[in-house]
C-alpha atoms as a printed R data frame, in Angstrom:
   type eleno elety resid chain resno       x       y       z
1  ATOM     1    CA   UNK     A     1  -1.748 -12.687  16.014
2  ATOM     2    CA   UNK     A     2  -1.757  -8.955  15.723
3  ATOM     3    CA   UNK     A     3  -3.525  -6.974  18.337
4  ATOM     4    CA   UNK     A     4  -6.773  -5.202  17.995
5  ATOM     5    CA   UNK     A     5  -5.105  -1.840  19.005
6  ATOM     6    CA   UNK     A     6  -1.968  -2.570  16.242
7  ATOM     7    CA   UNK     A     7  -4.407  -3.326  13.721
8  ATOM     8    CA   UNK     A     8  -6.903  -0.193  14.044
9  ATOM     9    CA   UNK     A     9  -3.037   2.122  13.936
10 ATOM    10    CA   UNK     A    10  -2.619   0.442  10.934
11 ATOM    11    CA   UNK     A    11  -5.855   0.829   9.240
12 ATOM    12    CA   UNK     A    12  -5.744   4.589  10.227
13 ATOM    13    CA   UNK     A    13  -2.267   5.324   9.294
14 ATOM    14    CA   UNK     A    14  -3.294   3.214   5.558
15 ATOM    15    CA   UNK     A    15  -6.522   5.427   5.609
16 ATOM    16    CA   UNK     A    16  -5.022   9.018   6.734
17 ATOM    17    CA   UNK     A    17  -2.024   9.185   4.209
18 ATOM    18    CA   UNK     A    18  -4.201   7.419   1.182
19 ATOM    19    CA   UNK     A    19  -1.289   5.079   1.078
20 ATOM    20    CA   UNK     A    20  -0.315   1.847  -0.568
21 ATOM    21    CA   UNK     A    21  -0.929  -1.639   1.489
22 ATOM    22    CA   UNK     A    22   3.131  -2.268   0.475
23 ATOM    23    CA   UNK     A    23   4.149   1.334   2.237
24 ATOM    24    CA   UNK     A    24   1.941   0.766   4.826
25 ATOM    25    CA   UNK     A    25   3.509  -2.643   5.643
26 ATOM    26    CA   UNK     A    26   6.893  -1.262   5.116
27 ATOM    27    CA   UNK     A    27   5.779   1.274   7.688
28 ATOM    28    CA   UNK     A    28   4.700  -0.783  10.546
29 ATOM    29    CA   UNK     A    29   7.750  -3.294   9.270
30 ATOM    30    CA   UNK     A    30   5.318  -6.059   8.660
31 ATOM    31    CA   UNK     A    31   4.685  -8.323   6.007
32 ATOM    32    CA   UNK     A    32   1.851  -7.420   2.883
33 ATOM    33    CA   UNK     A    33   0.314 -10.508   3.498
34 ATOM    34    CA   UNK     A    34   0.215  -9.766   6.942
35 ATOM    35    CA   UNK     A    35  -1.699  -6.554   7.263
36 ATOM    36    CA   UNK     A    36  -3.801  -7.282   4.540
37 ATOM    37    CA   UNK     A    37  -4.977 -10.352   6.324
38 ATOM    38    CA   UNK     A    38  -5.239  -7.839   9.058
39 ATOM    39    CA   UNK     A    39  -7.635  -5.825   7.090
40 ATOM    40    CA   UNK     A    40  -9.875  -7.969   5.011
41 ATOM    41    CA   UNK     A    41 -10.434 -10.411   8.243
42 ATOM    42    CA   UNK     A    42  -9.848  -9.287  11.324
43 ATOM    43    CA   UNK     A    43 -10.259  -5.711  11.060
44 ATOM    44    CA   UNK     A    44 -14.062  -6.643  10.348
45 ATOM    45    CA   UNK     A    45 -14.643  -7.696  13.250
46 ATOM    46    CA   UNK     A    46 -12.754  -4.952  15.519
47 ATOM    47    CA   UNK     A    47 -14.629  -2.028  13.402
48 ATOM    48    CA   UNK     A    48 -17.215  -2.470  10.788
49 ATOM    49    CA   UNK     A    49 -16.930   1.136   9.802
50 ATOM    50    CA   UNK     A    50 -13.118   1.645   9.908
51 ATOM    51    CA   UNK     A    51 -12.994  -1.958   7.699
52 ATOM    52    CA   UNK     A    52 -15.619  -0.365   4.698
53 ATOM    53    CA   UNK     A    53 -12.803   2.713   4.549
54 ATOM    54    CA   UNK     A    54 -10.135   0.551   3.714
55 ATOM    55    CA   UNK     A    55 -11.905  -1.618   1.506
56 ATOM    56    CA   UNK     A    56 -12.711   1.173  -0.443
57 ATOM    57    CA   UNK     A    57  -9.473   2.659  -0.691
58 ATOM    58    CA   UNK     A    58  -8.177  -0.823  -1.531
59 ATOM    59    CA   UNK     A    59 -10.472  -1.305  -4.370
60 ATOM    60    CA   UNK     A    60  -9.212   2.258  -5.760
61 ATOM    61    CA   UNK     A    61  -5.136   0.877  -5.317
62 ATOM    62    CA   UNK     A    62  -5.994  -2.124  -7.039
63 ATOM    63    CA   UNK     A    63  -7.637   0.485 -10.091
64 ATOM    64    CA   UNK     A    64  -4.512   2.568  -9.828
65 ATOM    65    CA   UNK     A    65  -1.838  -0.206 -10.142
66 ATOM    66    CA   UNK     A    66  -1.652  -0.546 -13.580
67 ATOM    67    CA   UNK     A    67  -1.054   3.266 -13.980
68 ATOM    68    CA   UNK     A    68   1.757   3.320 -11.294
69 ATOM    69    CA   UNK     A    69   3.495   0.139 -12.868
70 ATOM    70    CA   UNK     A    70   3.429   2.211 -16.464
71 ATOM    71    CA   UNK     A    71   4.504   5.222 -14.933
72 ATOM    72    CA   UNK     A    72   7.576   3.125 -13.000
73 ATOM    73    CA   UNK     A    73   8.536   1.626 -16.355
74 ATOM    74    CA   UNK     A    74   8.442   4.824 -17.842
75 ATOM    75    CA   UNK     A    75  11.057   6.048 -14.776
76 ATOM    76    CA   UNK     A    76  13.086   2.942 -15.285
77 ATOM    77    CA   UNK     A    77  13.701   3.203 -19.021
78 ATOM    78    CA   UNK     A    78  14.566   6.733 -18.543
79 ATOM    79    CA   UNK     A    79  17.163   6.597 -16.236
80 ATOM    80    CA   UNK     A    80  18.806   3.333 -18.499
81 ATOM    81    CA   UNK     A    81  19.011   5.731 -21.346
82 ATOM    82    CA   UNK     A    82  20.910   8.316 -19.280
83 ATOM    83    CA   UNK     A    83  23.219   5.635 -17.799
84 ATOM    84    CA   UNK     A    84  23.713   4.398 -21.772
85 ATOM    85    CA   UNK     A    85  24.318   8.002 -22.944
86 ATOM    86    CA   UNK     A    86  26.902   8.568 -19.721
87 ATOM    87    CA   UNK     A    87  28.703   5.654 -20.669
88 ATOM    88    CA   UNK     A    88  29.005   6.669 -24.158
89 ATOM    89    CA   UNK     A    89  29.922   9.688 -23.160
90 ATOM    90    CA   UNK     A    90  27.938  11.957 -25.231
């Protein structure tokens, strides 16, 4: 079980740098399902306040995620069509 003191670092480090729950986990070098079991559960009952923060910001990852996929498939299929255009040699 992750300590009370580990899991308010990590709600403030997800909170602070408006980050992503997968960064955040990659971060503290802990599992997604980890710390967000840390923060939906436990985090409740350590701070009330702290816990309605990253709910919120959350809730506005979860809106974003669609955009960010789009935008990494956009990335991807640009940099096959460079590799395809190298190969070719054009």
């Amino acid at each position: 079980m992750t300590s009370p003191e580990k899991i308010l670092e990590e709600a403030e480090c997800f909170i602070c740098h408006q980050s992503t729950l997968r960064k955040t986990a990659e971060y503290f070098r802990t599992s997604k399902t980890t710390l967000h079991e840390d923060f939906r559960v436990r985090l409740k009952e350590i701070d009330m306040r702290m816990y309605l923060k990253v709910r919120q910001l959350l809730a506005e990852n979860r809106k974003a995620a669609p955009v960010r996929g789009g935008l990494a498939h956009k990335k991807k299929c640009r940099n096959e069509k460079k590799q395809v255009i190298k190969i070719a040699g054009l």
